[in-house]
Amino acid sequence: MASSNKVFQYQELPPGQFRLLRVYPKTISMISCDMFHAPLNNAPPYIAISYAWGDPRVTPAIKVNTVQFPVTTSLYGALDALRSSREPVMLWADALCINQQDLGERSSQVKEMSRIYANAASVAVWLGPEANGSALAVRLLESVANWSYDQHGHMKKEKQLAHLLNYRKVAALISLFERAYFGRLWVVQEILSAATVDVYCGSSTLPWKMYKDASNVFRQYEGLIARSFTDTSQATQRSFSVILAWCGPGSFPDPEGLKRGFLWILRTCREKLASDPRDKVFGILGVCSGLPTELSPEYTRPVREVYLDVVDYLLATTKRLDVVCEATRNPDTATDLPSWVPDWSHPPLTSSLGLSYNFDATPGTQVQYAFSDERRRLTISALRLGTIKDHSVPVSTVCRPDDFLMGFTHLRAMFARRGLAGRGAAHQALCNALCLGQVPHKYKSGWRASCYEAFSLMLQEHLPDIQVDEEL
């Protein structure tokens, strides 16, 4: 009989090998398995598990080589869902099959993770147990995916889609799409590397393709959903239509998009979470091709050096400053990072202008730059456009509406001081600047009036003591 006080000991992994689990059939409630080494290039068929680790404080035990081993509730649920009632099942799960306390092994095995998921007979996504109407949500996904294309591949009409949707079903699906799994970074690589993916939620199972097909429908008919369901999620404050179209499976980059390069993938996955800040870079390397060994996972390196390497590599290979434009600051930004290095560990409060509007001030121009002071300083060449003589009060990305409105009123006061307040062209220029020159199409002929009306109403609501002039 195994002692509950015995501690599991990992055996050192030889080069070119990884660990697998042989999970025994359901004969008792306790999950029991053996762990063994296998060659990466000639492993027996296995299923790789993709899951969110979950709360590390709640750790039910399983038996590994007869020794009790604590795992998270999430991993326990995945193992239980995948074990058979008749025969052993070969599985791979990172929290078990990689010695997480050995930084050297962790670094070397993380380099192989894309290969591990690619070589698996299938990848099993575990979303968690049935909850909040998840079985109803999965049935809705299946219905929408089956509806999405007829036998000739043509999309059917809006009315048929609307017939499939009702509040109860949509609310259940919102809850499913907001599960922790979809917010994790590592699972992007796991999904995109796999040949076959099945999604498990409680007792329900669907191919990942059905999740993506349904998500594509929701994106195509986002307007219809917005008109039909005006609710917002209490958890994220996002509208139902946005969650269905852009969250859940819709938050994963399409394989074709990977061709757009390393920076595009970093941007696309920036809102996804990882427990180790270095993993915001390491977690996507497996789906990027042609990257240098200097960017390979190495958990003994400081976060600052990893993030500096990203800027260094992108400047050297693209000859563009796009990566520097991602260095938006917020209160959580790491203080030891130079101002021009993006802090990938925190989702940005606003996106860079180049990403939002495809701005490109000098198309085709290669940046001239140099590092100094052990990469603490970055010097770049530039064109002198003019001299800034005056500026409004600064408005950061974390300001409240009151702060934005004070910035607006101060900017208009500057116009008045310079004798521009009464000039129509100056007012139009100010309104154009407020939207970065990207005037919404429906306001092309009346943007100035619409812009001033909106600010007037907000000033009356948030700053009623400020006198609004006749122009507003």
CSV table of N, CA, C and O in Angstrom, one decimal, residues 77-191:
chain,number,residue,atom,x,y,z
A,77,GLY,N,-10.1,17.2,-13.4
A,77,GLY,CA,-11.3,17.0,-14.2
A,77,GLY,C,-10.9,16.5,-15.6
A,77,GLY,O,-11.7,15.7,-16.1
A,78,ALA,N,-9.9,17.1,-16.2
A,78,ALA,CA,-9.5,16.7,-17.5
A,78,ALA,C,-9.1,15.2,-17.5
A,78,ALA,O,-9.5,14.4,-18.4
A,79,LEU,N,-8.3,14.8,-16.6
A,79,LEU,CA,-7.8,13.4,-16.5
A,79,LEU,C,-9.0,12.4,-16.3
A,79,LEU,O,-9.1,11.4,-17.0
A,80,ASP,N,-9.9,12.9,-15.5
A,80,ASP,CA,-11.1,12.0,-15.2
A,80,ASP,C,-12.0,11.9,-16.4
A,80,ASP,O,-12.6,10.9,-16.7
A,81,ALA,N,-12.1,13.0,-17.2
A,81,ALA,CA,-13.0,13.0,-18.4
A,81,ALA,C,-12.4,12.1,-19.5
A,81,ALA,O,-13.1,11.6,-20.3
A,82,LEU,N,-11.1,12.0,-19.5
A,82,LEU,CA,-10.4,11.3,-20.6
A,82,LEU,C,-10.1,9.9,-20.3
A,82,LEU,O,-9.8,9.1,-21.2
A,83,ARG,N,-10.1,9.5,-19.0
A,83,ARG,CA,-9.8,8.1,-18.8
A,83,ARG,C,-10.9,7.2,-19.2
A,83,ARG,O,-12.1,7.6,-19.1
A,84,SER,N,-10.6,6.0,-19.6
A,84,SER,CA,-11.6,5.1,-20.2
A,84,SER,C,-12.1,4.2,-19.1
A,84,SER,O,-11.5,4.0,-18.0
A,85,SER,N,-13.2,3.5,-19.3
A,85,SER,CA,-13.7,2.6,-18.4
A,85,SER,C,-13.2,1.2,-18.7
A,85,SER,O,-13.5,0.2,-17.9
A,86,ARG,N,-12.5,1.0,-19.8
A,86,ARG,CA,-12.1,-0.3,-20.2
A,86,ARG,C,-10.6,-0.6,-20.4
A,86,ARG,O,-10.1,-1.6,-20.1
A,87,GLU,N,-9.9,0.5,-20.8
A,87,GLU,CA,-8.5,0.2,-21.1
A,87,GLU,C,-7.6,1.5,-20.8
A,87,GLU,O,-8.2,2.6,-20.7
A,88,PRO,N,-6.3,1.3,-20.6
A,88,PRO,CA,-5.5,2.5,-20.3
A,88,PRO,C,-5.5,3.5,-21.4
A,88,PRO,O,-5.6,3.1,-22.6
A,89,VAL,N,-5.2,4.7,-21.1
A,89,VAL,CA,-5.2,5.8,-22.1
A,89,VAL,C,-3.8,6.5,-21.9
A,89,VAL,O,-3.4,6.8,-20.8
A,90,MET,N,-3.1,6.8,-23.0
A,90,MET,CA,-1.9,7.5,-23.0
A,90,MET,C,-2.1,9.0,-23.1
A,90,MET,O,-2.8,9.5,-24.1
A,91,LEU,N,-1.7,9.8,-22.1
A,91,LEU,CA,-1.9,11.2,-22.1
A,91,LEU,C,-0.6,12.0,-21.8
A,91,LEU,O,0.4,11.4,-21.3
A,92,TRP,N,-0.7,13.2,-22.3
A,92,TRP,CA,0.4,14.2,-21.9
A,92,TRP,C,-0.2,15.4,-21.3
A,92,TRP,O,-1.1,16.0,-21.9
A,93,ALA,N,0.3,15.9,-20.2
A,93,ALA,CA,-0.2,17.1,-19.5
A,93,ALA,C,1.0,17.8,-19.0
A,93,ALA,O,1.8,17.2,-18.2
A,94,ASP,N,1.2,19.1,-19.3
A,94,ASP,CA,2.4,19.8,-19.0
A,94,ASP,C,2.7,19.9,-17.5
A,94,ASP,O,3.8,19.7,-17.0
A,95,ALA,N,1.7,20.1,-16.7
A,95,ALA,CA,1.9,20.2,-15.2
A,95,ALA,C,2.5,19.0,-14.6
A,95,ALA,O,3.2,19.0,-13.6
A,96,LEU,N,2.2,17.8,-15.2
A,96,LEU,CA,2.6,16.5,-14.7
A,96,LEU,C,3.9,16.1,-15.4
A,96,LEU,O,4.8,15.6,-14.8
A,97,CYS,N,3.9,16.2,-16.7
A,97,CYS,CA,5.0,15.6,-17.5
A,97,CYS,C,6.2,16.4,-17.6
A,97,CYS,O,7.2,16.0,-18.2
A,98,ILE,N,6.2,17.7,-17.2
A,98,ILE,CA,7.4,18.5,-17.1
A,98,ILE,C,7.6,18.8,-15.6
A,98,ILE,O,6.7,19.2,-14.9
A,99,ASN,N,8.8,18.6,-15.1
A,99,ASN,CA,9.2,18.9,-13.8
A,99,ASN,C,9.2,20.4,-13.7
A,99,ASN,O,10.2,21.1,-14.0
A,100,GLN,N,8.2,21.0,-13.1
A,100,GLN,CA,8.1,22.5,-13.1
A,100,GLN,C,9.0,23.2,-12.2
A,100,GLN,O,9.3,24.4,-12.3
A,101,GLN,N,9.6,22.4,-11.3
A,101,GLN,CA,10.6,23.0,-10.3
A,101,GLN,C,12.0,23.0,-10.9
A,101,GLN,O,12.9,23.6,-10.3
A,102,ASP,N,12.2,22.3,-12.0
A,102,ASP,CA,13.6,22.2,-12.6
A,102,ASP,C,13.6,23.2,-13.8
A,102,ASP,O,13.0,22.9,-14.9
A,103,LEU,N,14.2,24.4,-13.6
A,103,LEU,CA,14.1,25.4,-14.6
A,103,LEU,C,14.8,25.0,-15.9
A,103,LEU,O,14.4,25.4,-17.0
A,104,GLY,N,15.9,24.2,-15.8
A,104,GLY,CA,16.6,23.7,-17.0
A,104,GLY,C,15.7,22.8,-17.8
A,104,GLY,O,15.6,23.0,-19.0
A,105,GLU,N,15.1,21.9,-17.2
A,105,GLU,CA,14.2,21.0,-17.9
A,105,GLU,C,13.0,21.7,-18.4
A,105,GLU,O,12.5,21.5,-19.6
A,106,ARG,N,12.4,22.6,-17.6
A,106,ARG,CA,11.3,23.4,-18.1
A,106,ARG,C,11.6,24.2,-19.3
A,106,ARG,O,10.8,24.2,-20.3
A,107,SER,N,12.8,24.8,-19.4
A,107,SER,CA,13.2,25.5,-20.6
A,107,SER,C,13.3,24.6,-21.8
A,107,SER,O,12.8,24.9,-22.9
A,108,SER,N,13.9,23.4,-21.6
A,108,SER,CA,14.1,22.5,-22.8
A,108,SER,C,12.8,21.9,-23.2
A,108,SER,O,12.6,21.7,-24.4
A,109,GLN,N,11.9,21.6,-22.3
A,109,GLN,CA,10.7,21.0,-22.7
A,109,GLN,C,9.7,21.9,-23.3
A,109,GLN,O,9.0,21.6,-24.2
A,110,VAL,N,9.8,23.2,-22.8
A,110,VAL,CA,8.9,24.2,-23.5
A,110,VAL,C,9.3,24.4,-24.9
A,110,VAL,O,8.4,24.7,-25.8
A,111,LYS,N,10.5,24.3,-25.2
A,111,LYS,CA,11.0,24.4,-26.6
A,111,LYS,C,10.4,23.3,-27.5
A,111,LYS,O,10.2,23.5,-28.7
A,112,GLU,N,10.0,22.2,-26.9
A,112,GLU,CA,9.4,21.1,-27.6
A,112,GLU,C,7.9,21.0,-27.6
A,112,GLU,O,7.3,20.1,-28.2
A,113,MET,N,7.2,22.0,-26.9
A,113,MET,CA,5.8,21.8,-26.7
A,113,MET,C,5.0,21.9,-28.1
A,113,MET,O,4.0,21.1,-28.2
A,114,SER,N,5.4,22.7,-29.0
A,114,SER,CA,4.7,22.8,-30.3
A,114,SER,C,4.8,21.4,-30.9
A,114,SER,O,3.8,20.9,-31.5
A,115,ARG,N,6.0,20.8,-30.9
A,115,ARG,CA,6.2,19.5,-31.5
A,115,ARG,C,5.4,18.4,-30.7
A,115,ARG,O,4.8,17.5,-31.4
A,116,ILE,N,5.3,18.5,-29.4
A,116,ILE,CA,4.5,17.5,-28.6
A,116,ILE,C,3.0,17.6,-29.0
A,116,ILE,O,2.4,16.6,-29.2
A,117,TYR,N,2.5,18.8,-29.2
A,117,TYR,CA,1.1,18.9,-29.6
A,117,TYR,C,0.9,18.5,-31.0
A,117,TYR,O,-0.2,18.0,-31.4
A,118,ALA,N,1.8,18.8,-31.9
A,118,ALA,CA,1.7,18.5,-33.3
A,118,ALA,C,1.8,17.0,-33.5
A,118,ALA,O,1.1,16.5,-34.4
A,119,ASN,N,2.6,16.3,-32.7
A,119,ASN,CA,2.7,14.8,-32.9
A,119,ASN,C,1.6,14.0,-32.2
A,119,ASN,O,1.6,12.8,-32.4
A,120,ALA,N,0.8,14.7,-31.4
A,120,ALA,CA,-0.2,13.9,-30.6
A,120,ALA,C,-1.3,13.4,-31.6
A,120,ALA,O,-1.6,14.0,-32.6
A,121,ALA,N,-1.8,12.2,-31.3
A,121,ALA,CA,-2.9,11.6,-32.1
A,121,ALA,C,-4.1,12.6,-32.1
A,121,ALA,O,-4.8,12.7,-33.1
A,122,SER,N,-4.3,13.3,-31.0
A,122,SER,CA,-5.3,14.3,-30.9
A,122,SER,C,-5.0,15.2,-29.7
A,122,SER,O,-4.2,14.8,-28.8
A,123,VAL,N,-5.6,16.4,-29.7
A,123,VAL,CA,-5.5,17.3,-28.6
A,123,VAL,C,-6.9,17.4,-28.0
A,123,VAL,O,-7.8,17.6,-28.7
A,124,ALA,N,-6.9,17.2,-26.6
A,124,ALA,CA,-8.2,17.3,-25.9
A,124,ALA,C,-8.2,18.6,-25.1
A,124,ALA,O,-7.4,18.8,-24.2
A,125,VAL,N,-9.1,19.5,-25.5
A,125,VAL,CA,-9.3,20.8,-24.8
A,125,VAL,C,-10.3,20.5,-23.6
A,125,VAL,O,-11.4,20.0,-23.9
A,126,TRP,N,-9.9,20.9,-22.4
A,126,TRP,CA,-10.8,20.7,-21.3
A,126,TRP,C,-11.2,22.1,-20.8
A,126,TRP,O,-10.4,22.9,-20.3
A,127,LEU,N,-12.5,22.4,-21.0
A,127,LEU,CA,-13.1,23.7,-20.6
A,127,LEU,C,-13.5,23.7,-19.1
A,127,LEU,O,-13.8,24.7,-18.5
A,128,GLY,N,-13.7,22.5,-18.5
A,128,GLY,CA,-14.2,22.4,-17.2
A,128,GLY,C,-15.5,21.6,-17.1
A,128,GLY,O,-16.1,21.2,-18.1
A,129,PRO,N,-16.0,21.5,-15.9
A,129,PRO,CA,-17.3,20.7,-15.7
A,129,PRO,C,-18.5,21.5,-16.2
A,129,PRO,O,-18.4,22.7,-16.5
A,130,GLU,N,-19.6,20.8,-16.3
A,130,GLU,CA,-20.8,21.4,-16.7
A,130,GLU,C,-21.2,22.4,-15.7
A,130,GLU,O,-21.3,22.2,-14.5
A,131,ALA,N,-21.6,23.7,-16.1
A,131,ALA,CA,-22.0,24.7,-15.2
A,131,ALA,C,-22.6,25.8,-16.0
A,131,ALA,O,-22.3,26.0,-17.2
A,132,ASN,N,-23.5,26.6,-15.4
A,132,ASN,CA,-24.2,27.8,-16.0
A,132,ASN,C,-24.8,27.5,-17.4
A,132,ASN,O,-24.6,28.3,-18.3
A,133,GLY,N,-25.4,26.3,-17.5
A,133,GLY,CA,-26.1,26.0,-18.8
A,133,GLY,C,-25.1,25.6,-19.9
A,133,GLY,O,-25.4,25.8,-21.1
A,134,SER,N,-23.9,25.1,-19.6
A,134,SER,CA,-22.9,24.8,-20.6
A,134,SER,C,-23.4,23.7,-21.6
A,134,SER,O,-23.1,23.8,-22.8
A,135,ALA,N,-24.2,22.8,-21.1
A,135,ALA,CA,-24.7,21.7,-22.0
A,135,ALA,C,-25.6,22.4,-23.1
A,135,ALA,O,-25.5,22.0,-24.3
A,136,LEU,N,-26.4,23.3,-22.7
A,136,LEU,CA,-27.3,24.1,-23.6
A,136,LEU,C,-26.4,24.9,-24.6
A,136,LEU,O,-26.7,24.9,-25.8
A,137,ALA,N,-25.3,25.5,-24.1
A,137,ALA,CA,-24.4,26.3,-24.9
A,137,ALA,C,-23.8,25.4,-26.0
A,137,ALA,O,-23.7,25.8,-27.1
A,138,VAL,N,-23.3,24.2,-25.6
A,138,VAL,CA,-22.7,23.3,-26.5
A,138,VAL,C,-23.6,22.9,-27.6
A,138,VAL,O,-23.3,22.8,-28.8
A,139,ARG,N,-24.9,22.6,-27.2
A,139,ARG,CA,-25.9,22.3,-28.2
A,139,ARG,C,-26.1,23.4,-29.2
A,139,ARG,O,-26.3,23.2,-30.4
A,140,LEU,N,-26.1,24.6,-28.7
A,140,LEU,CA,-26.3,25.8,-29.6
A,140,LEU,C,-25.2,25.9,-30.5
A,140,LEU,O,-25.3,26.2,-31.7
A,141,LEU,N,-23.9,25.8,-30.0
A,141,LEU,CA,-22.8,25.8,-30.9
A,141,LEU,C,-22.9,24.8,-32.0
A,141,LEU,O,-22.6,25.1,-33.2
A,142,GLU,N,-23.3,23.6,-31.7
A,142,GLU,CA,-23.4,22.5,-32.7
A,142,GLU,C,-24.5,22.9,-33.7
A,142,GLU,O,-24.3,22.7,-34.9
A,143,SER,N,-25.6,23.4,-33.2
A,143,SER,CA,-26.7,23.8,-34.2
A,143,SER,C,-26.2,24.9,-35.1
A,143,SER,O,-26.5,24.9,-36.3
A,144,VAL,N,-25.5,25.9,-34.6
A,144,VAL,CA,-25.1,27.0,-35.4
A,144,VAL,C,-24.0,26.6,-36.4
A,144,VAL,O,-24.0,27.0,-37.6
A,145,ALA,N,-23.1,25.7,-36.0
A,145,ALA,CA,-22.1,25.2,-36.9
A,145,ALA,C,-22.7,24.4,-38.0
A,145,ALA,O,-22.3,24.5,-39.1
A,146,ASN,N,-23.7,23.5,-37.6
A,146,ASN,CA,-24.3,22.7,-38.7
A,146,ASN,C,-25.1,23.6,-39.6
A,146,ASN,O,-25.3,23.3,-40.8
A,147,TRP,N,-25.7,24.7,-39.1
A,147,TRP,CA,-26.5,25.6,-39.9
A,147,TRP,C,-25.6,26.4,-40.9
A,147,TRP,O,-26.0,26.8,-42.0
A,148,SER,N,-24.4,26.7,-40.5
A,148,SER,CA,-23.5,27.7,-41.1
A,148,SER,C,-23.4,27.5,-42.6
A,148,SER,O,-23.3,28.5,-43.4
A,149,TYR,N,-23.3,26.3,-43.1
A,149,TYR,CA,-23.2,26.1,-44.5
A,149,TYR,C,-24.1,25.0,-45.0
A,149,TYR,O,-24.3,24.0,-44.4
A,150,ASP,N,-24.8,25.3,-46.1
A,150,ASP,CA,-25.6,24.2,-46.7
A,150,ASP,C,-24.8,23.3,-47.6
A,150,ASP,O,-23.6,23.4,-47.6
A,151,GLN,N,-25.4,22.4,-48.3
A,151,GLN,CA,-24.7,21.4,-49.0
A,151,GLN,C,-23.8,22.0,-50.1
A,151,GLN,O,-22.9,21.4,-50.6
A,152,HIS,N,-24.2,23.2,-50.6
A,152,HIS,CA,-23.4,23.9,-51.6
A,152,HIS,C,-22.4,24.9,-51.0
A,152,HIS,O,-21.7,25.6,-51.8
A,153,GLY,N,-22.4,25.0,-49.7
A,153,GLY,CA,-21.4,25.9,-49.1
A,153,GLY,C,-21.8,27.4,-49.0
A,153,GLY,O,-21.0,28.2,-48.7
A,154,HIS,N,-23.1,27.7,-49.2
A,154,HIS,CA,-23.6,29.0,-49.1
A,154,HIS,C,-24.2,29.3,-47.8
A,154,HIS,O,-25.0,28.5,-47.2
A,155,MET,N,-24.0,30.5,-47.3
A,155,MET,CA,-24.6,30.9,-46.0
A,155,MET,C,-26.1,31.1,-46.1
A,155,MET,O,-26.6,31.5,-47.2
A,156,LYS,N,-26.8,30.6,-45.1
A,156,LYS,CA,-28.3,30.8,-45.2
A,156,LYS,C,-28.7,32.1,-44.6
A,156,LYS,O,-27.8,33.0,-44.3
A,157,LYS,N,-30.0,32.4,-44.5
A,157,LYS,CA,-30.5,33.7,-44.2
A,157,LYS,C,-30.5,34.0,-42.7
A,157,LYS,O,-30.5,33.1,-41.9
A,158,GLU,N,-30.5,35.3,-42.5
A,158,GLU,CA,-30.5,35.8,-41.1
A,158,GLU,C,-31.7,35.3,-40.3
A,158,GLU,O,-31.5,34.9,-39.1
A,159,LYS,N,-32.8,35.2,-40.9
A,159,LYS,CA,-34.0,34.7,-40.1
A,159,LYS,C,-33.8,33.4,-39.5
A,159,LYS,O,-34.3,33.1,-38.4
A,160,GLN,N,-33.2,32.5,-40.3
A,160,GLN,CA,-33.0,31.1,-39.8
A,160,GLN,C,-32.0,31.1,-38.6
A,160,GLN,O,-32.2,30.4,-37.7
A,161,LEU,N,-31.0,32.0,-38.7
A,161,LEU,CA,-30.1,32.1,-37.5
A,161,LEU,C,-30.8,32.7,-36.3
A,161,LEU,O,-30.6,32.1,-35.2
A,162,ALA,N,-31.6,33.7,-36.5
A,162,ALA,CA,-32.3,34.3,-35.4
A,162,ALA,C,-33.2,33.3,-34.7
A,162,ALA,O,-33.4,33.3,-33.5
A,163,HIS,N,-33.7,32.4,-35.5
A,163,HIS,CA,-34.6,31.3,-35.0
A,163,HIS,C,-33.9,30.4,-34.0
A,163,HIS,O,-34.4,29.8,-33.1
A,164,LEU,N,-32.6,30.2,-34.2
A,164,LEU,CA,-31.8,29.3,-33.4
A,164,LEU,C,-31.4,30.0,-32.0
A,164,LEU,O,-31.1,29.3,-31.1
A,165,LEU,N,-31.5,31.3,-32.0
A,165,LEU,CA,-31.0,32.0,-30.8
A,165,LEU,C,-32.2,32.5,-29.9
A,165,LEU,O,-33.2,33.0,-30.4
A,166,ASN,N,-32.0,32.3,-28.6
A,166,ASN,CA,-32.9,33.0,-27.7
A,166,ASN,C,-32.0,33.4,-26.5
A,166,ASN,O,-30.8,33.0,-26.4
A,167,TYR,N,-32.6,34.2,-25.6
A,167,TYR,CA,-31.8,34.7,-24.5
A,167,TYR,C,-31.1,33.7,-23.6
A,167,TYR,O,-29.9,33.8,-23.3
A,168,ARG,N,-31.9,32.6,-23.3
A,168,ARG,CA,-31.4,31.6,-22.4
A,168,ARG,C,-30.1,30.9,-23.0
A,168,ARG,O,-29.1,30.7,-22.4
A,169,LYS,N,-30.3,30.6,-24.3
A,169,LYS,CA,-29.1,29.9,-25.0
A,169,LYS,C,-27.9,30.8,-25.1
A,169,LYS,O,-26.8,30.4,-24.9
A,170,VAL,N,-28.2,32.1,-25.5
A,170,VAL,CA,-27.1,33.0,-25.7
A,170,VAL,C,-26.4,33.3,-24.4
A,170,VAL,O,-25.2,33.4,-24.3
A,171,ALA,N,-27.2,33.5,-23.3
A,171,ALA,CA,-26.5,33.8,-22.0
A,171,ALA,C,-25.7,32.6,-21.6
A,171,ALA,O,-24.6,32.8,-21.0
A,172,ALA,N,-26.1,31.4,-21.8
A,172,ALA,CA,-25.3,30.2,-21.5
A,172,ALA,C,-24.0,30.2,-22.3
A,172,ALA,O,-22.9,29.8,-21.8
A,173,LEU,N,-24.1,30.6,-23.6
A,173,LEU,CA,-22.9,30.6,-24.4
A,173,LEU,C,-21.9,31.7,-24.0
A,173,LEU,O,-20.7,31.5,-24.1
A,174,ILE,N,-22.5,32.8,-23.6
A,174,ILE,CA,-21.6,33.9,-23.1
A,174,ILE,C,-20.8,33.4,-21.9
A,174,ILE,O,-19.6,33.6,-21.8
A,175,SER,N,-21.5,32.7,-21.0
A,175,SER,CA,-20.8,32.2,-19.8
A,175,SER,C,-19.7,31.2,-20.2
A,175,SER,O,-18.6,31.2,-19.7
A,176,LEU,N,-20.0,30.4,-21.3
A,176,LEU,CA,-19.0,29.4,-21.7
A,176,LEU,C,-17.8,30.1,-22.4
A,176,LEU,O,-16.6,29.8,-22.1
A,177,PHE,N,-18.0,31.1,-23.2
A,177,PHE,CA,-16.9,31.9,-23.9
A,177,PHE,C,-16.1,32.7,-22.9
A,177,PHE,O,-15.0,33.1,-23.2
A,178,GLU,N,-16.6,32.9,-21.7
A,178,GLU,CA,-15.9,33.7,-20.7
A,178,GLU,C,-15.1,32.8,-19.7
A,178,GLU,O,-14.5,33.3,-18.8
A,179,ARG,N,-15.1,31.5,-20.0
A,179,ARG,CA,-14.3,30.6,-19.1
A,179,ARG,C,-12.8,30.9,-19.2
A,179,ARG,O,-12.3,31.4,-20.2
A,180,ALA,N,-12.1,30.5,-18.1
A,180,ALA,CA,-10.7,30.9,-18.0
A,180,ALA,C,-9.9,30.4,-19.2
A,180,ALA,O,-8.9,31.0,-19.6
A,181,TYR,N,-10.2,29.2,-19.7
A,181,TYR,CA,-9.4,28.6,-20.8
A,181,TYR,C,-9.2,29.6,-21.9
A,181,TYR,O,-8.1,29.7,-22.4
A,182,PHE,N,-10.2,30.3,-22.4
A,182,PHE,CA,-10.1,31.1,-23.5
A,182,PHE,C,-9.2,32.4,-23.3
A,182,PHE,O,-8.8,33.0,-24.2
A,183,GLY,N,-8.9,32.7,-22.0
A,183,GLY,CA,-8.1,33.8,-21.7
A,183,GLY,C,-6.6,33.5,-21.6
A,183,GLY,O,-5.8,34.4,-21.3
A,184,ARG,N,-6.3,32.2,-21.6
A,184,ARG,CA,-4.9,31.8,-21.4
A,184,ARG,C,-4.1,31.9,-22.7
A,184,ARG,O,-4.6,31.6,-23.8
A,185,LEU,N,-2.8,32.2,-22.5
A,185,LEU,CA,-1.9,32.4,-23.7
A,185,LEU,C,-1.4,31.0,-24.3
A,185,LEU,O,-1.4,30.8,-25.5
A,186,TRP,N,-1.0,30.1,-23.4
A,186,TRP,CA,-0.3,28.9,-23.9
A,186,TRP,C,-1.3,28.1,-24.8
A,186,TRP,O,-0.8,27.4,-25.7
A,187,VAL,N,-2.6,28.2,-24.5
A,187,VAL,CA,-3.5,27.3,-25.3
A,187,VAL,C,-3.5,27.7,-26.8
A,187,VAL,O,-3.9,26.9,-27.6
A,188,VAL,N,-3.1,28.9,-27.1
A,188,VAL,CA,-3.1,29.3,-28.5
A,188,VAL,C,-2.1,28.4,-29.3
A,188,VAL,O,-2.5,27.9,-30.4
A,189,GLN,N,-0.9,28.3,-28.8
A,189,GLN,CA,0.0,27.4,-29.4
A,189,GLN,C,-0.4,25.9,-29.5
A,189,GLN,O,-0.3,25.2,-30.5
A,190,GLU,N,-1.1,25.5,-28.4
A,190,GLU,CA,-1.5,24.1,-28.3
A,190,GLU,C,-2.6,23.8,-29.4
A,190,GLU,O,-2.6,22.8,-30.0
A,191,ILE,N,-3.5,24.8,-29.6
A,191,ILE,CA,-4.6,24.6,-30.6
A,191,ILE,C,-4.0,24.7,-32.0
A,191,ILE,O,-4.3,23.8,-32.8
